[in-house]
Short mmCIF file of C-alpha atoms in Angstrom, two decimals:
data_model
loop_
_atom_site.label_atom_id
_atom_site.label_comp_id
_atom_site.label_asym_id
_atom_site.label_seq_id
_atom_site.Cartn_x
_atom_site.Cartn_y
_atom_site.Cartn_z
CA MET A 1 115.46 138.71 128.53
CA GLU A 2 115.11 137.21 125.05
CA ASN A 3 116.40 140.47 123.56
CA ILE A 4 119.55 140.16 125.68
CA PHE A 5 120.02 136.53 124.65
CA CYS A 6 119.57 137.39 120.97
CA LYS A 7 122.17 140.12 121.34
CA TYR A 8 124.74 137.51 122.34
CA ILE A 9 123.73 135.39 119.34
CA ASP A 10 124.00 138.29 116.89
CA GLU A 11 127.37 139.52 118.19
CA ILE A 12 129.22 136.24 117.59
CA LYS A 13 132.12 136.66 115.17
CA GLY A 14 133.84 133.98 113.14
CA PRO A 15 137.34 132.54 113.58
CA ASP A 16 140.46 134.69 113.25
CA ALA A 17 141.65 133.79 109.74
CA SER A 18 145.04 135.46 110.10
CA ALA A 19 145.80 133.57 113.32
CA MET A 20 144.77 130.31 111.68
CA GLN A 21 147.07 130.99 108.73
CA ALA A 22 149.92 131.82 111.09
CA ALA A 23 149.29 128.53 112.91
CA LEU A 24 149.27 126.65 109.59
CA ASN A 25 152.55 128.31 108.64
CA ARG A 26 154.00 127.32 111.99
CA GLN A 27 152.88 123.71 111.51
CA GLU A 28 154.47 123.64 108.06
CA SER A 29 157.76 124.86 109.52
CA LEU A 30 157.93 122.08 112.12
CA ALA A 31 160.35 119.21 111.52
CA LYS A 32 157.88 116.60 110.24
CA PRO A 33 156.14 115.62 107.01
CA PRO A 34 153.11 117.82 106.22
CA HIS A 35 150.08 117.01 108.38
CA SER A 36 151.77 113.92 109.78
CA LEU A 37 150.29 114.68 113.20
CA GLY A 38 146.81 114.78 111.73
CA LYS A 39 144.09 116.02 114.04
CA LEU A 40 146.62 117.31 116.56
CA GLU A 41 147.58 119.87 113.93
CA ASP A 42 143.96 120.64 113.07
CA ILE A 43 143.14 121.25 116.73
CA SER A 44 145.98 123.71 117.19
CA VAL A 45 144.93 125.65 114.09
CA LYS A 46 141.29 125.73 115.19
CA PHE A 47 142.35 126.89 118.65
CA ALA A 48 144.33 129.74 117.07
CA GLY A 49 141.23 130.80 115.17
CA ILE A 50 139.32 130.95 118.44
CA THR A 51 141.84 132.88 120.52
CA GLY A 52 143.62 134.88 117.83
CA LYS A 53 146.99 133.51 119.01
CA VAL A 54 149.26 130.81 117.60
CA PHE A 55 150.53 129.68 121.00
CA ASN A 56 147.88 128.77 123.56
CA SER A 57 147.34 126.82 126.75
CA ALA A 58 144.54 124.52 127.90
CA ASP A 59 145.75 123.92 131.43
CA LYS A 60 142.87 125.67 133.20
CA ARG A 61 139.88 123.45 132.48
CA ARG A 62 136.30 123.06 133.56
CA VAL A 63 133.27 120.88 132.91
CA ILE A 64 129.98 122.67 133.51
CA VAL A 65 127.29 120.17 134.47
CA PHE A 66 123.63 121.21 134.22
CA SER A 67 121.18 119.06 136.21
CA ALA A 68 117.41 118.95 135.71
CA ASP A 69 114.49 116.57 135.90
CA ASN A 70 112.16 115.84 133.01
CA GLY A 71 108.39 115.47 133.21
CA ILE A 72 108.30 112.92 130.40
CA CYS A 73 109.58 110.37 132.93
CA GLU A 74 105.96 110.05 134.09
CA GLU A 75 105.45 107.95 130.96
CA GLY A 76 107.97 105.25 131.88
CA VAL A 77 110.59 106.09 129.25
CA ALA A 78 113.61 105.87 131.57
CA SER A 79 115.35 102.89 133.12
CA ALA A 80 116.31 104.72 136.34
CA PRO A 81 114.10 106.50 138.91
CA GLN A 82 114.10 110.29 138.87
CA SER A 83 115.66 110.34 142.32
CA VAL A 84 118.94 109.48 140.60
CA THR A 85 119.14 113.01 139.18
CA LEU A 86 119.44 114.50 142.67
CA ALA A 87 121.66 111.72 144.00
CA GLN A 88 124.18 112.01 141.18
CA THR A 89 124.16 115.80 141.29
CA ILE A 90 125.26 115.62 144.91
CA ASN A 91 127.75 112.88 144.05
CA PHE A 92 129.39 115.18 141.49
CA THR A 93 130.48 117.37 144.39
CA ARG A 94 131.81 114.36 146.31
CA GLY A 95 133.99 113.18 143.46
CA LEU A 96 132.08 109.90 143.11
CA THR A 97 130.64 110.02 139.57
CA GLY A 98 132.18 109.12 136.24
CA VAL A 99 132.85 112.70 135.19
CA ALA A 100 134.07 113.66 138.67
CA VAL A 101 136.68 110.90 138.74
CA ILE A 102 137.82 111.54 135.16
CA ALA A 103 137.91 115.30 135.76
CA LYS A 104 140.07 114.88 138.86
CA HIS A 105 142.45 112.63 136.94
CA PHE A 106 142.91 115.32 134.29
CA ASN A 107 143.10 118.31 136.67
CA THR A 108 139.70 119.64 135.65
CA ASP A 109 137.25 121.42 137.92
CA LEU A 110 133.47 121.03 137.91
CA ASP A 111 130.79 123.70 137.99
CA VAL A 112 127.60 121.87 138.97
CA ILE A 113 124.35 123.77 138.40
CA ASP A 114 120.80 122.85 139.44
CA MET A 115 118.61 123.96 136.54
CA GLY A 116 115.45 122.15 137.56
CA ILE A 117 115.80 119.21 139.92
CA LEU A 118 112.46 118.10 141.39
CA SER A 119 113.57 118.45 145.01
CA ASP A 120 114.58 121.53 146.93
CA PHE A 121 117.94 120.88 148.54
CA SER A 122 121.09 122.59 149.68
CA CYS A 123 124.50 121.19 148.82
CA PRO A 124 127.83 122.98 148.94
CA GLY A 125 129.26 122.86 145.44
CA VAL A 126 125.91 122.91 143.64
CA ARG A 127 124.90 126.27 142.24
CA ASN A 128 121.13 126.90 142.54
CA GLU A 129 119.77 128.29 139.27
CA LYS A 130 116.52 126.30 139.41
CA ILE A 131 113.99 127.43 136.81
CA ALA A 132 111.26 125.09 138.07
CA HIS A 133 110.89 121.75 139.83
CA GLY A 134 111.37 119.74 136.66
CA THR A 135 109.78 120.29 133.28
CA LYS A 136 106.21 119.41 132.40
CA ASN A 137 105.33 116.12 130.72
CA PHE A 138 105.71 117.06 127.05
CA SER A 139 103.47 114.21 125.94
CA LYS A 140 100.59 116.26 127.38
CA GLU A 141 101.76 119.90 127.45
CA PRO A 142 104.81 121.97 126.51
CA ALA A 143 107.85 121.11 128.61
CA MET A 144 108.28 124.75 129.65
CA THR A 145 107.31 128.26 128.65
CA ARG A 146 109.38 130.18 126.14
CA GLU A 147 110.37 132.58 128.93
CA GLU A 148 111.63 129.70 131.08
CA CYS A 149 113.62 128.36 128.15
CA VAL A 150 115.32 131.70 127.57
CA ARG A 151 116.09 132.01 131.29
CA ALA A 152 117.77 128.61 131.18
CA MET A 153 119.71 129.58 128.07
CA MET A 154 120.92 132.78 129.73
CA THR A 155 122.05 130.72 132.72
CA GLY A 156 124.23 128.77 130.30
CA VAL A 157 125.60 131.96 128.75
CA ASN A 158 126.46 133.29 132.20
CA ALA A 159 128.15 130.01 133.17
CA ALA A 160 130.43 130.36 130.14
CA LEU A 161 131.21 133.98 130.94
CA ARG A 162 131.91 133.08 134.57
CA ALA A 163 134.40 130.46 133.37
CA ARG A 164 136.14 133.08 131.25
CA ASP A 165 136.24 135.57 134.12
CA GLU A 166 137.74 132.91 136.41
CA GLY A 167 140.60 132.25 134.01
CA ILE A 168 139.34 129.02 132.47
CA GLU A 169 141.01 128.40 129.09
CA ILE A 170 138.75 125.60 127.84
CA PHE A 171 135.49 124.12 129.10
CA GLY A 172 133.05 121.39 128.25
CA VAL A 173 129.34 120.97 128.88
CA GLY A 174 127.72 118.02 130.59
CA GLU A 175 124.35 117.14 132.08
CA MET A 176 122.48 115.05 134.58
CA GLY A 177 118.79 114.37 134.18
CA ILE A 178 116.91 111.10 134.06
CA GLY A 179 114.86 111.07 130.86
CA ASN A 180 117.07 113.47 128.94
CA THR A 181 117.79 111.09 126.09
CA SER A 182 114.04 111.32 125.40
CA THR A 183 114.09 115.12 125.37
CA SER A 184 117.25 115.17 123.25
CA SER A 185 115.81 112.73 120.73
CA ALA A 186 112.63 114.79 120.51
CA VAL A 187 114.57 118.01 119.92
CA LEU A 188 116.76 116.33 117.31
CA SER A 189 113.74 114.87 115.51
CA VAL A 190 112.23 118.33 115.17
CA ILE A 191 115.43 120.13 114.15
CA LEU A 192 116.27 117.56 111.46
CA ASN A 193 112.66 116.71 110.54
CA LEU A 194 113.15 113.03 111.29
CA PRO A 195 110.86 110.45 112.90
CA ALA A 196 111.74 109.21 116.36
CA GLU A 197 112.69 105.87 114.83
CA ASP A 198 115.80 107.60 113.41
CA THR A 199 116.84 109.48 116.56
CA VAL A 200 115.88 107.34 119.56
CA SER A 201 118.17 104.82 121.22
CA ARG A 202 117.73 102.92 124.47
CA GLY A 203 119.33 105.58 126.66
CA GLY A 204 120.36 104.10 129.99
CA GLY A 205 119.15 100.64 128.95
CA ILE A 206 115.34 100.54 128.71
CA ASN A 207 113.50 97.35 127.78
CA ASP A 208 111.75 96.70 124.46
CA ALA A 209 108.34 97.91 125.60
CA SER A 210 109.72 101.18 126.96
CA TYR A 211 111.80 101.66 123.81
CA ILE A 212 108.73 101.38 121.58
CA ARG A 213 106.75 103.63 123.92
CA LYS A 214 109.53 106.21 123.92
CA LYS A 215 109.45 106.50 120.12
CA THR A 216 105.66 106.64 119.97
CA LEU A 217 105.46 109.34 122.65
CA ILE A 218 108.01 111.53 120.90
CA ASP A 219 106.29 111.34 117.52
CA SER A 220 102.92 112.05 119.13
CA ALA A 221 104.25 114.99 121.15
CA ILE A 222 105.79 116.60 118.08
CA ALA A 223 102.49 116.23 116.23
CA LEU A 224 100.65 117.72 119.22
CA HIS A 225 102.86 120.77 119.85
CA ARG A 226 104.14 121.40 116.30
CA PRO A 227 107.40 123.07 117.35
CA ASP A 228 109.04 125.28 114.73
CA PRO A 229 112.24 123.62 113.42
CA ALA A 230 113.60 127.04 112.47
CA ASP A 231 113.30 128.28 116.07
CA PRO A 232 115.40 126.22 118.51
CA ILE A 233 113.99 128.17 121.45
CA ASP A 234 110.49 127.04 120.51
CA VAL A 235 111.70 123.47 119.99
CA ILE A 236 113.42 123.18 123.37
CA ALA A 237 110.54 124.92 125.15
CA LYS A 238 108.02 122.43 123.79
CA VAL A 239 109.87 119.10 123.87
CA GLY A 240 113.26 119.74 125.50
CA GLY A 241 114.65 120.18 128.98
CA PHE A 242 116.20 122.84 131.18
CA ASP A 243 119.57 121.10 130.90
CA ILE A 244 119.50 121.20 127.09
CA ALA A 245 118.50 124.86 127.12
CA ALA A 246 121.34 125.76 129.48
CA MET A 247 123.85 123.76 127.47
CA CYS A 248 122.74 125.52 124.30
CA GLY A 249 123.27 128.83 126.07
CA ALA A 250 126.74 127.76 127.19
CA TYR A 251 127.75 127.17 123.58
CA ILE A 252 126.42 130.61 122.66
CA GLY A 253 128.35 132.13 125.56
CA ALA A 254 131.54 130.34 124.54
CA ALA A 255 131.31 131.59 120.96
CA TRP A 256 130.52 135.14 122.09
CA ALA A 257 133.44 135.11 124.55
CA ARG A 258 135.73 133.40 122.01
CA MET A 259 136.38 130.38 124.20
CA PRO A 260 136.94 126.80 123.02
CA VAL A 261 134.15 124.53 124.22
CA VAL A 262 134.19 120.73 124.12
CA VAL A 263 131.13 118.77 123.03
CA ASP A 264 130.54 115.60 125.08
CA GLY A 265 128.06 112.95 123.93
CA PHE A 266 124.55 112.77 122.51
CA ILE A 267 122.73 115.28 124.70
CA SER A 268 125.62 117.71 124.55
CA ALA A 269 125.66 117.33 120.75
CA VAL A 270 121.94 118.05 120.41
CA ALA A 271 122.35 121.21 122.49
CA ALA A 272 125.31 122.14 120.30
CA LEU A 273 123.16 121.68 117.20
CA CYS A 274 120.55 124.03 118.66
CA ALA A 275 123.26 126.66 119.21
CA TYR A 276 124.51 126.05 115.68
CA ARG A 277 121.04 126.65 114.28
CA LEU A 278 120.84 129.91 116.24
CA ASN A 279 124.19 130.98 114.75
CA PRO A 280 126.27 128.61 112.57
CA LEU A 281 129.46 130.43 113.58
CA CYS A 282 129.20 128.60 116.92
CA ALA A 283 130.66 125.48 115.30
CA HIS A 284 134.04 127.20 114.93
CA PHE A 285 134.34 127.26 118.73
CA MET A 286 133.26 123.64 119.31
CA ILE A 287 135.72 120.78 119.75
CA PRO A 288 134.04 117.35 119.70
CA SER A 289 135.35 114.74 122.11
CA HIS A 290 134.08 111.19 121.61
CA ALA A 291 131.53 109.43 119.42
CA SER A 292 128.51 108.52 121.52
CA ARG A 293 126.84 105.15 121.01
CA GLU A 294 123.47 106.91 120.81
CA LYS A 295 122.31 106.77 117.19
CA GLY A 296 121.39 110.47 117.03
CA TYR A 297 124.88 111.66 117.91
CA MET A 298 126.39 111.46 114.43
CA LEU A 299 123.26 112.99 112.91
CA ALA A 300 123.91 116.12 114.96
CA MET A 301 127.67 116.09 114.31
CA ASN A 302 127.26 115.67 110.56
CA GLU A 303 124.80 118.54 110.43
CA MET A 304 127.43 120.82 111.99
CA GLY A 305 130.32 119.46 109.93
CA LEU A 306 132.12 118.23 113.05
CA ALA A 307 133.82 114.90 113.76
CA PRO A 308 134.69 113.33 117.12
CA MET A 309 138.35 112.73 117.92
CA LEU A 310 137.73 109.47 119.81
CA ASN A 311 135.50 106.40 119.63
CA MET A 312 135.49 104.62 122.97
CA ASP A 313 131.92 103.20 123.01
CA MET A 314 130.98 105.70 125.71
CA ARG A 315 127.38 106.68 126.44
CA LEU A 316 127.43 107.89 130.04
CA GLY A 317 126.96 111.60 129.46
CA GLU A 318 127.66 113.93 132.40
CA GLY A 319 130.42 115.59 130.35
CA SER A 320 132.59 112.51 130.96
CA GLY A 321 134.33 112.73 127.58
CA CYS A 322 135.38 116.35 128.02
CA PRO A 323 138.39 115.94 130.37
CA ILE A 324 139.84 113.28 128.06
CA ALA A 325 139.50 115.68 125.15
CA PHE A 326 141.10 118.49 127.16
CA GLU A 327 144.27 116.41 127.50
CA ILE A 328 144.42 115.75 123.76
CA VAL A 329 143.90 119.45 123.07
CA SER A 330 146.67 120.29 125.53
CA CYS A 331 148.96 117.87 123.70
CA ALA A 332 148.15 119.55 120.37
CA LEU A 333 148.96 122.96 121.81
CA SER A 334 152.24 121.69 123.23
CA VAL A 335 153.32 120.30 119.86
CA ILE A 336 152.82 123.53 117.94
CA LYS A 337 154.66 125.49 120.61
CA ASN A 338 157.52 123.18 121.57
CA MET A 339 158.38 121.03 118.56
CA ALA A 340 161.51 122.07 116.67
CA THR A 341 161.32 123.73 113.28
CA PHE A 342 163.36 122.42 110.35
CA GLU A 343 165.75 125.31 110.86
CA GLU A 344 166.15 124.59 114.58
CA ALA A 345 166.69 120.91 113.85
CA ALA A 346 169.25 121.75 111.11
CA ILE A 347 167.26 119.84 108.46
CA ASP A 348 166.86 120.94 104.83
CA ASP A 349 163.14 120.59 104.10
CA GLY A 350 163.45 120.85 100.33
CA TYR A 351 162.70 117.15 99.96
CA LEU A 352 159.12 117.80 101.13
CA GLN A 353 158.14 120.19 98.33
CA GLU A 354 156.37 117.54 96.27
CA ILE A 355 154.51 116.25 99.31
CA ARG A 356 153.40 119.77 100.25
CA GLU A 357 151.91 120.24 96.78
CA ASN A 358 149.94 116.99 97.04
CA LYS A 359 146.52 117.80 98.51
CA ALA A 360 146.15 114.25 99.76
CA PHE A 361 148.63 115.12 102.51
CA GLN A 362 146.98 118.37 103.51
CA GLY A 363 144.70 118.50 106.53
CA GLU A 364 141.69 120.60 107.34
CA ALA A 365 141.54 123.11 110.16
#
């Protein structure tokens, strides 16, 4: 199965430069000062590079939520009991969670996937792709085998391809798993060669003792397992989670299928960084949503050269920032398609020549 996964990684192509240039030309022709709509312009140009078309739509939207339990919770690093993973996974399907309410508000559907919840259960609306009943406690042994990690990653790839086949035009990745800020911090520490002190925050709100223990456990586990920073599969297998592996795979699938994919918060960003390390071209297909309050979030974003479009002090996870980003993306796509050109507005744009030649007014796609 790893050979199949690597094939997807190797076949990823970069953005369509000609479509991006055409989108830039279109933006320059619109009746406004150069780059006066800022990131809305950048988004439309990036979207063109993904799809190969200047005019696009983001009306058909989805958040894919991967749920899994984490063995490291045995060490008291989480503020909530593990039973919350199952409860919230079911609540996604009932429209009761943060992401479910926000998704409904923005006409976004959910694809909820059980990657490794402790309990066996049956719930309409939850797709059963369980790899195991939670990961192992990575403070004592590797979280999962390499084979399990690749299986989880391929589940993510397939979720992205399923979205494409069902007509989805943009999707985001979310998660549910008590303890997954610990796994994400551990993965980030390895990938960036940083101590846990630099990557660990308080997650759902742990107390001082648990916070100190969380950092100590992560540093000790990394020293014990010695994951290879150059091999994200090895890193996730040893100190990550099934949700992170699946999310990483979803980013790979999005890039392979040339679909725009929205990055949510901290855990989503760490998974995105893993995909980026597998193939840096993945970043061209990623659209960040909001800046997470978790300290490791910007470390991951900066490494990929990406910047969030919003800062709303959010730290819920679940993919809750994705539907908000979808609406901004949709707005950007509407502007490039529907705004009048100088010619259509009967305006002579000669007065803008000096501004156009000033790089300070030029944006980045």
